[in-house]
Coordinates of C-alpha atoms and ligand atoms in Angstrom, one line a residue:
Chain U
M84 CA -16.8 -24.1 -5.8
N85 CA -19.5 -21.1 -6.4
V86 CA -18.1 -18.7 -3.9
T87 CA -21.1 -16.8 -2.5
R88 CA -20.0 -12.8 -2.4
G89 CA -19.8 -11.5 1.1
F90 CA -20.8 -15.0 3.0
T91 CA -18.0 -15.7 5.6
G92 CA -20.1 -18.0 7.7
R93 CA -20.1 -18.3 11.5
P94 CA -16.8 -18.2 13.0
R95 CA -16.2 -22.3 13.4
V96 CA -13.9 -24.3 15.3
E97 CA -12.7 -27.4 13.3
N98 CA -15.2 -30.4 14.7
P99 CA -14.2 -33.7 13.2
G100 CA -17.3 -35.3 14.6
L101 CA -19.4 -32.8 12.1
P102 CA -20.1 -34.8 8.8
P103 CA -19.9 -32.7 5.7
G104 CA -22.9 -30.3 5.4
Q105 CA -23.7 -30.3 8.8
Y106 CA -24.1 -27.8 11.7
D107 CA -24.2 -28.1 15.5
A108 CA -27.9 -27.4 16.7
R109 CA -26.4 -27.3 20.5
E110 CA -29.1 -27.6 23.1
D111 CA -31.7 -27.5 20.0
W112 CA -33.6 -30.7 19.2
P113 CA -35.8 -29.8 16.1
V114 CA -38.6 -32.1 15.6
L115 CA -39.0 -33.1 11.9
S116 CA -42.2 -35.4 10.9
A117 CA -44.5 -35.2 8.4
E118 CA -47.4 -36.6 10.6
V119 CA -49.7 -35.8 13.6
T120 CA -47.9 -36.8 16.5
P121 CA -50.1 -40.2 17.8
D122 CA -50.8 -40.4 21.5
L123 CA -49.6 -44.0 22.3
S124 CA -49.4 -45.1 25.8
P125 CA -46.8 -47.6 27.0
A126 CA -49.9 -49.8 27.4
D127 CA -50.7 -49.8 23.6
W128 CA -47.5 -50.2 22.6
S129 CA -45.8 -53.4 21.0
F130 CA -43.1 -54.3 18.9
R131 CA -42.8 -57.2 16.2
V132 CA -39.9 -58.9 14.4
D133 CA -41.0 -61.1 11.5
G134 CA -40.3 -61.9 7.9
L135 CA -37.1 -63.8 7.4
V136 CA -36.7 -64.8 11.2
E137 CA -36.7 -68.5 12.7
R138 CA -39.7 -67.5 15.6
P139 CA -41.5 -64.4 14.7
H140 CA -42.2 -62.4 18.2
T141 CA -44.1 -59.7 19.6
W142 CA -43.1 -58.2 22.7
D143 CA -45.1 -55.5 24.7
W144 CA -43.9 -52.7 26.7
D145 CA -42.9 -55.1 29.9
A146 CA -41.7 -57.7 28.0
A147 CA -39.4 -55.7 25.5
H148 CA -37.6 -53.9 28.5
A149 CA -37.3 -57.1 30.5
L150 CA -34.6 -57.7 27.9
P151 CA -30.8 -56.3 28.8
A152 CA -30.7 -52.3 29.4
S153 CA -28.5 -51.0 26.7
A154 CA -27.4 -47.4 26.0
Y155 CA -26.3 -45.2 23.6
E156 CA -24.3 -42.0 23.9
G157 CA -23.2 -40.3 21.0
D158 CA -24.0 -38.1 18.3
I159 CA -26.9 -38.0 16.1
H160 CA -27.2 -36.5 12.7
C161 CA -30.5 -35.0 10.8
V162 CA -30.5 -35.0 6.7
T163 CA -31.9 -31.4 7.1
G164 CA -28.5 -30.7 8.3
W165 CA -28.5 -30.3 12.0
S166 CA -26.4 -32.5 14.1
K167 CA -26.5 -33.1 17.9
F168 CA -23.6 -34.0 20.3
G169 CA -23.2 -36.3 23.4
V170 CA -26.8 -37.5 23.2
R171 CA -27.8 -40.3 25.6
F172 CA -30.5 -42.5 25.0
G173 CA -31.6 -45.7 27.3
G174 CA -33.4 -48.6 25.8
V175 CA -32.4 -52.1 24.6
S176 CA -30.3 -53.1 21.9
L177 CA -31.9 -54.8 19.0
D178 CA -29.4 -57.3 19.0
A179 CA -31.5 -58.9 22.1
F180 CA -34.2 -59.0 20.0
F181 CA -32.9 -60.6 17.1
G182 CA -31.1 -63.1 19.8
V183 CA -35.0 -64.1 20.3
V184 CA -36.2 -64.3 16.4
R185 CA -33.1 -65.5 14.9
P186 CA -32.7 -64.1 11.5
Q187 CA -32.4 -66.4 8.5
G188 CA -29.4 -66.4 6.5
S189 CA -31.4 -65.4 3.4
A190 CA -32.2 -61.9 5.0
T191 CA -30.4 -59.1 4.0
H192 CA -32.6 -56.0 4.5
A193 CA -35.2 -54.8 7.0
L194 CA -38.2 -52.6 6.7
A195 CA -39.0 -50.9 9.8
Y196 CA -42.4 -49.5 10.5
S197 CA -44.3 -47.1 13.2
H198 CA -47.6 -47.2 14.7
T199 CA -48.6 -44.2 12.4
G200 CA -48.0 -46.3 9.4
Y201 CA -44.2 -44.5 8.7
T202 CA -41.6 -46.9 6.9
A203 CA -37.9 -47.0 6.6
N204 CA -35.7 -49.4 4.8
L205 CA -32.3 -50.4 6.1
P206 CA -29.5 -53.0 5.3
L207 CA -29.7 -55.7 8.0
A208 CA -26.0 -54.8 8.9
D209 CA -26.8 -51.5 9.8
L210 CA -28.9 -53.0 12.7
T211 CA -26.7 -55.7 14.2
G212 CA -23.5 -55.6 16.0
G213 CA -24.6 -52.8 18.6
R214 CA -25.4 -50.2 16.1
A215 CA -29.3 -49.9 16.6
W216 CA -31.6 -49.7 19.7
I217 CA -34.9 -49.6 20.9
V218 CA -34.8 -46.6 23.0
R219 CA -37.4 -45.3 25.5
E220 CA -35.4 -42.9 27.6
Y221 CA -33.6 -39.4 26.6
D222 CA -31.1 -37.9 29.0
G223 CA -32.7 -40.5 31.8
A224 CA -36.2 -39.0 31.1
P225 CA -38.9 -40.9 29.6
L226 CA -38.8 -40.2 25.4
P227 CA -41.2 -37.2 24.5
P228 CA -43.8 -38.0 22.2
E229 CA -42.7 -35.6 19.4
H230 CA -39.5 -37.4 19.4
G231 CA -41.0 -40.6 19.2
G232 CA -41.9 -41.9 22.3
P233 CA -42.8 -44.2 24.1
A234 CA -40.1 -46.0 22.0
R235 CA -38.4 -45.4 18.7
L236 CA -35.7 -46.9 16.8
V237 CA -32.2 -45.4 17.1
V238 CA -29.5 -46.0 14.2
P239 CA -27.3 -43.4 14.9
H240 CA -24.7 -43.7 12.2
L241 CA -27.3 -43.4 9.5
Y242 CA -29.5 -39.9 8.9
F243 CA -32.1 -39.7 11.6
W244 CA -35.1 -40.2 9.5
K245 CA -34.1 -44.0 9.6
S246 CA -34.9 -43.8 12.9
V247 CA -38.4 -44.8 13.0
K248 CA -40.5 -43.0 15.6
W249 CA -43.4 -44.9 17.5
I250 CA -41.3 -48.0 16.5
A251 CA -44.0 -51.1 15.7
G252 CA -42.0 -53.6 14.2
I253 CA -39.3 -54.6 11.8
T254 CA -39.8 -57.0 8.8
L255 CA -36.7 -59.0 7.5
L256 CA -36.6 -59.3 4.0
D257 CA -34.1 -60.6 1.2
H258 CA -34.3 -57.7 -0.9
D259 CA -34.4 -53.8 -0.4
E260 CA -37.8 -52.3 -0.2
P261 CA -37.8 -48.5 -0.3
G262 CA -39.6 -46.8 3.1
F263 CA -41.7 -43.4 2.8
W264 CA -38.9 -41.0 2.6
E265 CA -37.1 -43.4 0.1
R266 CA -39.9 -43.6 -2.1
N267 CA -40.2 -39.4 -1.9
G268 CA -36.6 -39.1 -3.3
Y269 CA -34.4 -39.7 -0.2
H270 CA -31.2 -41.8 -0.4
A271 CA -31.7 -45.6 0.0
R272 CA -28.9 -45.9 2.9
G273 CA -28.5 -42.1 4.2
N274 CA -24.8 -42.4 5.3
P275 CA -23.7 -38.9 6.9
W276 CA -20.3 -39.0 6.2
E277 CA -20.9 -39.9 2.3
E278 CA -23.9 -37.1 2.3
Q279 CA -26.2 -39.8 1.0
R280 CA -29.2 -37.2 1.3
Y281 CA -31.1 -37.6 -1.9
S282 CA -31.4 -40.7 -4.6
G283 CA -28.6 -39.8 -6.9
D284 CA -26.3 -38.7 -4.3
Chain X
M34 CA -42.6 -68.6 4.1
T35 CA -42.9 -66.9 7.7
E36 CA -46.1 -64.8 8.7
T37 CA -45.5 -61.3 8.2
T38 CA -47.7 -58.0 8.7
T39 CA -47.1 -56.2 5.8
P40 CA -47.0 -52.4 7.1
V41 CA -49.0 -49.5 4.9
T42 CA -48.6 -46.0 5.2
R43 CA -51.6 -45.0 6.8
F44 CA -50.6 -41.5 8.2
A45 CA -51.2 -39.9 5.1
V46 CA -51.8 -40.9 1.5
P47 CA -48.3 -41.2 0.3
G48 CA -46.8 -38.5 -1.8
R49 CA -48.7 -38.8 -4.9
I50 CA -45.9 -36.8 -6.6
A51 CA -42.7 -38.6 -7.4
V52 CA -39.5 -36.4 -6.7
S53 CA -37.3 -36.1 -9.6
G54 CA -34.1 -37.6 -8.6
P55 CA -31.4 -36.1 -10.9
A56 CA -33.2 -32.4 -9.8
A57 CA -32.9 -33.1 -6.4
S58 CA -29.5 -34.3 -6.6
R59 CA -27.7 -31.5 -8.8
W60 CA -26.6 -27.8 -7.5
Q61 CA -27.9 -25.2 -9.9
T62 CA -26.4 -21.6 -9.9
A63 CA -29.0 -19.1 -8.9
T64 CA -28.9 -15.5 -9.5
L65 CA -30.7 -12.8 -7.2
T66 CA -32.8 -10.9 -9.3
E67 CA -34.8 -8.9 -6.9
I68 CA -35.4 -8.0 -3.1
R69 CA -38.8 -7.1 -1.8
R70 CA -39.7 -6.3 1.8
E71 CA -42.9 -8.1 3.0
T72 CA -42.6 -7.0 6.6
P73 CA -39.7 -5.6 9.0
R74 CA -38.6 -9.4 9.5
A75 CA -39.1 -11.1 6.1
S76 CA -38.1 -10.3 2.5
T77 CA -39.2 -12.0 -0.6
F78 CA -35.9 -13.2 -2.6
R79 CA -36.4 -13.8 -6.2
L80 CA -34.0 -16.0 -8.2
A81 CA -33.3 -16.6 -11.8
V82 CA -32.7 -20.5 -12.2
P83 CA -32.7 -20.8 -15.9
A84 CA -32.4 -24.8 -15.6
W85 CA -35.4 -25.0 -12.9
A86 CA -37.5 -28.3 -13.3
G87 CA -40.6 -27.0 -12.5
H88 CA -42.1 -27.5 -8.7
L89 CA -45.6 -28.1 -7.1
P90 CA -47.1 -25.7 -4.7
G91 CA -45.7 -26.8 -1.0
Q92 CA -42.2 -28.2 -2.2
H93 CA -39.3 -26.8 -0.8
L94 CA -35.8 -26.8 -2.1
M95 CA -32.1 -26.8 -0.6
L96 CA -29.6 -23.8 -0.4
R97 CA -26.2 -23.4 -0.3
L98 CA -23.9 -20.3 0.8
T99 CA -20.0 -21.0 0.1
A100 CA -17.3 -19.1 1.8
A101 CA -14.1 -18.1 0.0
D102 CA -12.4 -20.9 2.5
G103 CA -14.4 -23.5 1.0
Y104 CA -16.9 -23.5 4.0
A105 CA -20.6 -24.3 3.0
A106 CA -24.1 -23.9 5.0
Q107 CA -27.1 -25.2 3.4
R108 CA -30.7 -24.6 4.5
H109 CA -34.3 -25.4 3.3
Y110 CA -36.7 -23.1 2.2
S111 CA -40.2 -23.6 1.0
I112 CA -41.0 -22.4 -2.4
A113 CA -43.3 -19.0 -2.2
S114 CA -43.9 -18.7 -6.1
A115 CA -46.7 -20.6 -7.8
P116 CA -45.3 -22.8 -10.7
D117 CA -44.8 -20.9 -13.8
A118 CA -42.7 -20.4 -16.8
S119 CA -40.9 -17.6 -15.9
G120 CA -37.4 -19.2 -15.3
H121 CA -37.7 -17.7 -11.6
I122 CA -38.8 -18.4 -8.3
E123 CA -39.3 -16.8 -5.0
L124 CA -38.4 -17.4 -1.5
T125 CA -39.3 -15.8 1.6
L126 CA -37.1 -15.7 4.5
D127 CA -37.6 -14.7 7.8
R128 CA -34.5 -12.5 9.5
V129 CA -33.2 -14.9 12.4
P130 CA -31.5 -13.3 14.8
D131 CA -27.8 -14.5 14.5
G132 CA -28.8 -16.9 11.6
E133 CA -25.7 -17.5 9.6
V134 CA -27.9 -18.1 6.0
S135 CA -30.9 -15.8 6.6
G136 CA -28.3 -13.3 8.5
W137 CA -26.7 -13.3 4.9
F138 CA -29.8 -12.8 2.7
H139 CA -31.0 -9.8 4.8
T140 CA -27.9 -8.0 5.3
V141 CA -25.4 -8.7 2.5
A142 CA -27.4 -9.9 -0.6
R143 CA -27.9 -7.5 -3.3
P144 CA -29.2 -8.2 -7.0
G145 CA -26.6 -9.9 -9.2
D146 CA -25.6 -12.0 -6.1
T147 CA -25.4 -16.0 -6.9
V148 CA -26.2 -18.6 -4.6
E149 CA -27.0 -22.5 -5.2
V150 CA -29.9 -24.4 -5.3
R151 CA -31.1 -28.0 -5.7
G152 CA -34.7 -29.0 -5.8
P153 CA -37.5 -29.0 -5.7
L154 CA -37.8 -31.8 -3.0
S155 CA -40.2 -33.6 -1.1
G156 CA -43.6 -34.6 -2.8
F157 CA -45.5 -35.2 0.4
F158 CA -46.6 -31.6 1.2
A159 CA -47.1 -30.7 -2.5
W160 CA -50.5 -29.7 -3.3
P161 CA -51.3 -30.0 -7.3
G162 CA -54.6 -28.3 -7.0
D163 CA -56.7 -31.3 -7.0
R164 CA -58.3 -31.6 -3.7
P165 CA -60.3 -29.2 -1.5
A166 CA -57.4 -27.9 0.4
L167 CA -57.3 -26.2 4.3
L168 CA -54.2 -24.6 4.9
L169 CA -52.8 -23.7 8.5
G170 CA -49.8 -21.5 8.9
A171 CA -47.7 -19.3 11.2
G172 CA -45.1 -17.1 10.6
S173 CA -43.1 -17.9 7.5
G174 CA -44.8 -21.2 7.5
V175 CA -47.1 -19.4 5.0
V176 CA -44.7 -19.1 2.6
P177 CA -45.7 -22.9 0.8
L178 CA -49.1 -22.1 1.5
M179 CA -48.9 -18.9 -0.7
S180 CA -47.5 -21.1 -3.5
M181 CA -51.0 -22.8 -3.5
V182 CA -52.9 -19.9 -3.0
R183 CA -51.4 -18.4 -5.9
H184 CA -51.3 -21.7 -8.0
H185 CA -55.0 -21.6 -7.2
R186 CA -55.5 -18.0 -8.4
A187 CA -53.3 -18.1 -11.7
R188 CA -55.1 -21.5 -12.7
G189 CA -58.4 -20.1 -11.9
L190 CA -58.9 -23.4 -10.1
T191 CA -62.5 -23.7 -8.8
V192 CA -61.6 -26.3 -6.0
P193 CA -62.2 -25.2 -2.4
L194 CA -59.4 -23.3 -0.8
R195 CA -59.4 -21.8 2.6
M196 CA -56.1 -20.6 4.7
L197 CA -55.6 -19.8 8.3
V198 CA -52.3 -17.9 9.1
S199 CA -51.1 -16.5 12.7
A200 CA -49.0 -13.9 12.8
R201 CA -47.6 -11.8 15.7
G202 CA -49.5 -8.5 14.5
P203 CA -50.8 -7.1 11.4
E204 CA -47.0 -5.4 10.4
D205 CA -45.9 -9.1 11.0
L206 CA -48.4 -10.6 8.4
I207 CA -46.5 -12.0 5.7
Y208 CA -48.1 -11.4 2.1
A209 CA -50.9 -9.0 4.0
P210 CA -51.7 -7.4 0.8
E211 CA -52.0 -10.5 -1.1
L212 CA -54.2 -12.1 1.0
G213 CA -57.9 -12.4 0.1
A214 CA -61.3 -13.8 1.0
E215 CA -59.8 -17.3 1.4
T216 CA -57.6 -16.3 4.3
T217 CA -58.5 -15.6 8.0
P218 CA -55.5 -14.0 9.8
V219 CA -55.2 -14.8 13.6
F220 CA -53.4 -12.3 15.4
T221 CA -51.4 -13.4 18.5
R222 CA -50.2 -10.3 20.0
S223 CA -51.5 -7.2 18.7
A224 CA -54.6 -6.9 16.3
P225 CA -56.6 -4.2 14.4
P226 CA -59.5 -2.4 16.5
G227 CA -62.3 -4.9 16.8
V228 CA -60.1 -8.0 16.1
P229 CA -59.6 -10.4 18.9
V230 CA -55.9 -11.2 19.9
G231 CA -54.7 -14.7 20.7
R232 CA -53.8 -18.1 19.6
M233 CA -55.4 -20.3 16.7
T234 CA -58.4 -22.3 18.6
A235 CA -60.8 -24.8 17.9
A236 CA -63.3 -21.8 17.5
H237 CA -61.0 -21.0 14.2
V238 CA -61.0 -24.4 13.0
A239 CA -64.3 -25.7 13.9
P240 CA -66.3 -23.6 11.3
L241 CA -64.1 -24.8 8.5
L242 CA -64.6 -28.4 9.3
A243 CA -68.0 -27.9 9.8
E244 CA -68.6 -26.7 6.3
Q245 CA -66.7 -30.0 4.7
P246 CA -66.5 -29.9 0.7
A247 CA -67.3 -33.1 -1.2
G248 CA -64.7 -35.7 -0.7
G249 CA -63.5 -33.8 2.6
W250 CA -60.6 -31.4 3.2
E251 CA -57.0 -32.2 2.9
A252 CA -55.1 -30.3 5.6
Y253 CA -51.7 -28.5 5.1
V254 CA -50.1 -27.3 8.2
C255 CA -46.7 -25.5 8.3
G256 CA -44.6 -23.6 10.8
S257 CA -42.7 -24.2 13.9
N258 CA -43.0 -27.3 15.7
A259 CA -44.9 -26.0 18.4
F260 CA -47.3 -24.4 15.7
A261 CA -47.7 -27.7 14.1
E262 CA -48.2 -29.8 17.5
H263 CA -50.8 -27.5 18.7
V264 CA -52.9 -26.9 15.6
S265 CA -52.9 -30.6 14.1
R266 CA -54.3 -31.6 17.5
L267 CA -57.0 -28.9 17.0
L268 CA -57.9 -30.6 13.5
V269 CA -57.8 -33.9 15.1
A270 CA -60.1 -32.9 18.0
A271 CA -62.4 -31.3 15.4
G272 CA -62.7 -34.6 13.3
Q273 CA -60.3 -34.3 10.6
P274 CA -58.8 -37.6 9.7
V275 CA -55.0 -37.9 10.6
D276 CA -54.4 -39.4 7.3
R277 CA -55.6 -36.2 5.7
I278 CA -53.2 -34.1 7.5
R279 CA -49.7 -32.9 6.1
I280 CA -47.4 -31.1 8.3
E281 CA -44.0 -29.4 7.5
R282 CA -42.1 -28.5 10.3
F283 CA -39.3 -25.7 10.2
G284 CA -37.4 -27.2 12.6
Ligands
LIG426 C1 -38.4 -27.8 5.2 C2 -38.0 -26.7 5.7 C3 -38.4 -25.4 4.7 C4 -38.4 -24.1 5.5 N1 -38.8 -22.7 4.9 C5 -38.5 -21.7 5.2 C6 -38.9 -20.9 4.7 O1 -39.7 -20.6 3.7 N2 -38.9 -19.5 5.3 C7 -37.8 -19.4 6.2 O2 -37.4 -18.1 6.6 N3 -37.2 -20.4 7.0 C8 -37.5 -21.5 6.7 N4 -37.1 -22.9 7.2 C9 -36.3 -22.3 8.0 C10 -34.8 -22.5 7.3 O3 -34.4 -23.6 6.6 C11 -33.6 -22.0 8.4 O4 -33.8 -22.7 9.5 C12 -33.6 -20.6 8.8 O5 -33.7 -19.8 8.0 C13 -32.8 -20.3 9.8 O6 -31.4 -20.7 9.1 P1 -30.2 -19.6 9.7 O7 -28.9 -20.2 9.1 O8 -30.8 -17.9 9.2 O9 -30.1 -19.5 11.1 P2 -29.1 -20.5 12.0 O10 -27.3 -20.2 12.0 O11 -29.0 -21.9 11.6 O12 -29.4 -20.1 13.3 C14 -30.9 -20.8 13.7 C15 -30.6 -20.4 15.4 O13 -29.9 -21.4 16.1 C16 -28.9 -20.7 16.4 N5 -27.5 -21.4 16.1 C17 -27.3 -21.9 15.3 N6 -25.9 -22.6 15.1 C18 -25.1 -21.5 16.1 C19 -24.3 -22.0 16.5 N7 -23.1 -22.6 15.9 N8 -23.9 -21.1 17.3 C20 -24.8 -20.3 18.0 N9 -26.0 -20.2 17.7 C21 -26.3 -21.2 16.7 C22 -29.0 -19.3 16.2 O14 -28.3 -18.1 17.0 C23 -30.5 -19.2 15.9 O15 -30.9 -18.7 17.1 C24 -37.8 -23.8 6.6 C25 -37.1 -25.1 7.1 C26 -37.3 -26.4 6.6 C27 -37.0 -27.5 7.2

């Protein structure tokens, strides 16, 4: 341990909800995105699931949200160091979409992509079992564009770069294929509790 | 096989520079060798990092401070210095009110102190000096852009480079004495006599986009999220293709 002379840090309370190396951003919700925020209206939005599935399918805005509503209330963690507690998102569980397309037994991984061309890879197991959502509401209001509105993927148990903004689709694969940040040095999985920030962590 | 739509990253040419996995994951001890005041709110911290793997202008690193009880705080900082063989790198930090890490740098740090760094990180915002570059920054967002300007000068590059920087007033303009003909400052609250006061507008961006170099500009936007949103919209409205805009948001 390399102790920094004279550094004490901010007075802190033990917070078991805070993964290692993270701090509580409180009411702040920093925006981290390397691209121009797109002008994407609900009418222009669609969501497709294909690849290793029985029946590839594309939903438009109304069809996607005709699926049973599902909410996430909990914490989110960004690889740049902030975490945010008690966040409320409203949308549809990915399980509902997978129930329609029916993943094949050979599918092990997913590549999620946005309407702007951003990509992120995830193990399929991280998207099923009530652990991932397509959300369009934040705190009961429409999701703001710079946070991925009209709709984004939310996978709260992984670092937030996996929660693809302006989500356009998910392709199921039988192998892992790095996405945008993963090709730029970031970790393939991104579990905040294991501090999987960069490849090699 | 079922039909698939293979996505392509089209919002920006993918990072053409790979990040070194080992450099990104290894913490190194850095020794503070010099502190230079830039403005009343910003100082430059020069660090000796003997095993620094080198960087490209625009890249950032992760910095960690550790308290005696083991508590550690880590933050990202852009690298201000151009790549060189000095074994040193420079960071420029804004003093954030109540800032945990910037507060330590501005009130406690002195030469001889050690901190830890890892990186460089992210090849996406990097500029190796190969394409005409249009740099737009605000506040400490000028830091990674200055690394590009310094690189351009140090290498005597001839590829076109222009910079627009926004500051509250002349006294808040980081690196002011070093800025040259490539730079146009924009002052939002106070300006020298005869210079208008106000935000960056289409009128600042239009002349630069009107004089497109061969192959067009690669635009690099850096600053707060509000600045990045505002300026990237100006660029798009002025005709800059979205896939030629790279953005670094400081939060
Ligand atoms: C890629 C990247 C590059 C960057 N490059 C630079 C750079 O070159 N120069 C630069 O100056 N900055 C840069 N930043 C910003 C930098 O990482 C830090 O965010 C900044 O220095 C503030 O950190 P801090 O520890 O001083 O402040 P923090 O302690 O993080 O505080 C920031 C704000 O949040 C509030 N806050 C946070 N936690 C608490 C809490 N527990 N209780 C109360 N209030 C709290 C503070 O009051 C303050 O207003 C960069 C950021 C990124 C993402």
